[in-house]
Tab-separated table of C-alpha atoms in Angstrom:
chain	number	residue	atom	x	y	z
A	1	MET	CA	11.025	-2.208	-29.991
A	2	ALA	CA	13.994	-0.675	-30.769
A	3	ALA	CA	14.879	2.804	-29.407
A	4	ASN	CA	15.782	4.174	-33.132
A	5	ASP	CA	12.688	2.811	-35.091
A	6	GLY	CA	11.252	5.789	-35.591
A	7	GLU	CA	7.993	5.621	-33.730
A	8	LEU	CA	7.591	7.238	-29.375
A	9	GLY	CA	7.542	4.178	-27.041
A	10	GLU	CA	5.239	3.524	-24.696
A	11	ALA	CA	6.293	6.566	-22.393
A	12	GLY	CA	6.157	9.250	-24.969
A	13	ALA	CA	8.791	9.316	-26.444
A	14	MET	CA	11.919	8.534	-28.247
A	15	ARG	CA	15.009	9.359	-29.022
A	16	GLY	CA	16.234	8.976	-32.751
A	17	GLN	CA	19.304	10.366	-34.352
A	18	VAL	CA	19.224	14.365	-36.871
A	19	ILE	CA	21.907	14.901	-39.314
A	20	TYR	CA	21.751	18.476	-40.304
A	21	VAL	CA	24.832	21.441	-41.191
A	22	ALA	CA	26.496	24.226	-39.221
A	23	ILE	CA	28.041	26.746	-40.866
A	24	PRO	CA	29.601	28.583	-38.611
A	25	VAL	CA	30.725	32.427	-38.907
A	26	ASP	CA	34.376	31.214	-40.149
A	27	GLY	CA	33.358	29.929	-43.191
A	28	ARG	CA	33.762	25.614	-42.165
A	29	LEU	CA	30.331	23.480	-42.992
A	30	VAL	CA	30.341	21.070	-39.619
A	31	VAL	CA	27.610	17.820	-40.146
A	32	ARG	CA	26.234	17.343	-36.941
A	33	GLU	CA	24.292	14.835	-35.715
A	34	ALA	CA	21.640	15.852	-32.446
A	35	ASP	CA	19.268	13.248	-31.010
A	36	GLU	CA	16.045	14.122	-31.984
A	37	GLY	CA	13.906	13.745	-28.678
A	38	LEU	CA	10.847	13.330	-29.936
A	39	GLU	CA	7.797	14.403	-26.686
A	40	ARG	CA	4.077	14.100	-27.248
A	41	HIS	CA	2.400	16.366	-25.523
A	42	GLU	CA	-1.942	17.361	-25.956
A	43	TRP	CA	-0.363	19.883	-27.979
A	44	GLY	CA	1.896	17.939	-30.422
A	45	VAL	CA	4.792	16.647	-30.215
A	46	LEU	CA	8.233	18.947	-29.978
A	47	GLN	CA	11.395	18.075	-30.612
A	48	ALA	CA	13.461	18.806	-27.290
A	49	GLY	CA	16.503	16.739	-27.836
A	50	LEU	CA	17.372	18.340	-31.657
A	51	LEU	CA	15.890	21.907	-30.592
A	52	ALA	CA	18.614	21.753	-27.444
A	53	ALA	CA	21.434	20.860	-30.121
A	54	ILE	CA	20.094	24.145	-33.022
A	55	HIS	CA	20.125	26.699	-29.627
A	56	ALA	CA	23.713	25.232	-28.897
A	57	ASP	CA	24.869	25.501	-32.237
A	58	VAL	CA	22.782	29.178	-32.848
A	59	ASP	CA	21.847	31.040	-29.870
A	60	PRO	CA	23.957	29.189	-26.309
A	61	LEU	CA	23.009	32.158	-24.171
A	62	ARG	CA	19.507	32.553	-25.017
A	63	GLY	CA	17.989	29.172	-26.760
A	64	ARG	CA	16.002	31.490	-29.129
A	65	SER	CA	15.635	30.785	-33.083
A	66	ASN	CA	14.031	31.556	-35.894
A	67	GLY	CA	13.392	29.819	-39.217
A	68	ILE	CA	12.944	30.127	-42.784
A	69	ALA	CA	12.158	27.632	-45.727
A	70	LEU	CA	14.252	27.466	-49.054
A	71	PRO	CA	13.630	25.355	-51.832
A	72	GLY	CA	13.267	21.844	-52.184
A	73	GLY	CA	12.075	21.251	-48.773
A	74	LEU	CA	15.181	22.691	-46.364
A	75	TRP	CA	15.254	24.539	-43.252
A	76	ALA	CA	17.570	27.252	-42.663
A	77	ARG	CA	17.144	28.469	-39.110
A	78	MET	CA	19.568	31.405	-37.005
A	79	ALA	CA	19.773	33.179	-33.645
A	80	ASP	CA	16.476	35.795	-33.254
A	81	ASP	CA	18.804	38.620	-31.344
A	82	ALA	CA	21.794	37.557	-34.277
A	83	VAL	CA	20.723	40.883	-36.399
A	84	LEU	CA	20.491	43.200	-33.499
A	85	ASP	CA	24.036	42.458	-31.785
A	86	ARG	CA	26.337	42.164	-33.820
A	87	SER	CA	28.707	42.468	-30.897
A	88	ARG	CA	27.988	38.230	-30.773
A	89	TYR	CA	26.501	37.763	-34.115
A	90	PRO	CA	28.576	38.639	-36.155
A	91	ARG	CA	28.178	38.510	-40.062
A	92	ASN	CA	29.064	35.625	-41.444
A	93	PRO	CA	29.436	36.406	-45.558
A	94	VAL	CA	29.697	32.235	-46.684
A	95	ALA	CA	25.784	31.273	-44.883
A	96	SER	CA	24.711	34.591	-46.206
A	97	LYS	CA	26.147	33.146	-50.488
A	98	LEU	CA	25.271	30.025	-49.716
A	99	LEU	CA	21.146	30.605	-49.124
A	100	ALA	CA	21.370	32.782	-51.412
A	101	VAL	CA	22.709	29.461	-54.275
A	102	LEU	CA	20.338	26.780	-52.422
A	103	GLY	CA	17.909	29.907	-52.982
A	104	ALA	CA	16.896	32.121	-50.971
A	105	PRO	CA	16.623	35.608	-50.920
A	106	GLY	CA	19.102	37.822	-50.692
A	107	ARG	CA	20.218	38.307	-46.827
A	108	ARG	CA	23.026	39.242	-44.872
A	109	CYS	CA	23.500	36.090	-42.228
A	110	PHE	CA	25.717	37.265	-38.890
A	111	GLY	CA	26.523	34.188	-36.551
A	112	THR	CA	26.436	30.890	-37.188
A	113	ILE	CA	22.841	29.073	-39.541
A	114	VAL	CA	22.084	26.052	-39.485
A	115	LEU	CA	20.493	23.526	-42.377
A	116	LEU	CA	17.736	21.086	-41.856
A	117	ARG	CA	14.794	19.657	-44.157
A	118	GLU	CA	11.442	19.132	-42.346
A	119	ASP	CA	9.174	16.377	-43.609
A	120	PRO	CA	6.763	17.288	-45.028
A	121	GLU	CA	4.293	14.656	-44.910
A	122	THR	CA	4.775	15.190	-40.421
A	123	GLY	CA	6.012	18.606	-40.491
A	124	LEU	CA	9.088	18.371	-38.050
A	125	ILE	CA	12.319	18.297	-38.322
A	126	THR	CA	14.331	14.546	-40.177
A	127	SER	CA	17.683	14.448	-41.209
A	128	LEU	CA	18.978	15.998	-44.254
A	129	THR	CA	18.435	13.623	-47.162
A	130	ASP	CA	22.060	12.579	-49.155
A	131	GLU	CA	21.226	14.497	-51.842
A	132	GLN	CA	20.391	17.300	-49.932
A	133	LEU	CA	23.873	16.916	-47.668
A	134	ALA	CA	25.785	17.276	-51.539
A	135	GLN	CA	23.607	19.701	-52.276
A	136	VAL	CA	24.849	21.722	-49.449
A	137	ARG	CA	28.739	20.443	-49.445
A	138	LYS	CA	28.337	21.256	-53.417
A	139	ALA	CA	27.212	24.949	-53.028
A	140	HIS	CA	30.053	25.488	-49.693
A	141	ASP	CA	32.415	24.726	-51.931
A	142	GLN	CA	31.060	26.967	-55.407
A	143	ILE	CA	31.522	29.845	-52.781
A	144	HIS	CA	35.227	29.024	-51.951
A	145	ARG	CA	35.884	28.137	-55.064
A	146	ARG	CA	34.566	31.371	-55.808
A	147	GLY	CA	37.579	33.497	-53.797
A	148	SER	CA	37.517	35.432	-51.002
A	149	ALA	CA	33.788	34.691	-49.324
A	150	SER	CA	34.170	38.075	-47.402
A	151	GLU	CA	34.088	39.324	-51.262
A	152	PRO	CA	29.889	40.947	-51.303
A	153	ALA	CA	28.133	39.328	-53.860
A	154	ARG	CA	27.289	40.757	-56.601
A	155	PRO	CA	24.397	40.571	-58.620
A	156	GLY	CA	24.237	38.511	-61.837
A	157	PRO	CA	24.613	34.713	-63.071
A	158	SER	CA	27.131	32.752	-61.911
């Protein structure tokens, strides 16, 4: 069996690659690739490698994050303590605007956020599709074309 064939091996572990997007506070869009690191446990399947990569992006000190669902199977993850500890997690205006463009209700983001995809059949995090990646890139480009990302978002049609 190949190492990346998408199934759990005899030892209950596999390595597959997951492509996701990180938006650090400087407003860049960074495409990341991480080992999924699936592990089977009596309570289900854990994506240990992917969670470690996400936490390295959003909360390297504490390793805790939470997520919000977005339309189209997208998920945004951010540090649990981001809103409470603004000295470590500065405001991220590009991420705030990006989530709004992608369909999230008004939300201020702090620190780095990541955008992922949830497989509707398995509930596991999988790579962003080519269409989702294009959608995120297009929204990110629109935000930067509209002017300074530090300007407050204005409600209304775009």
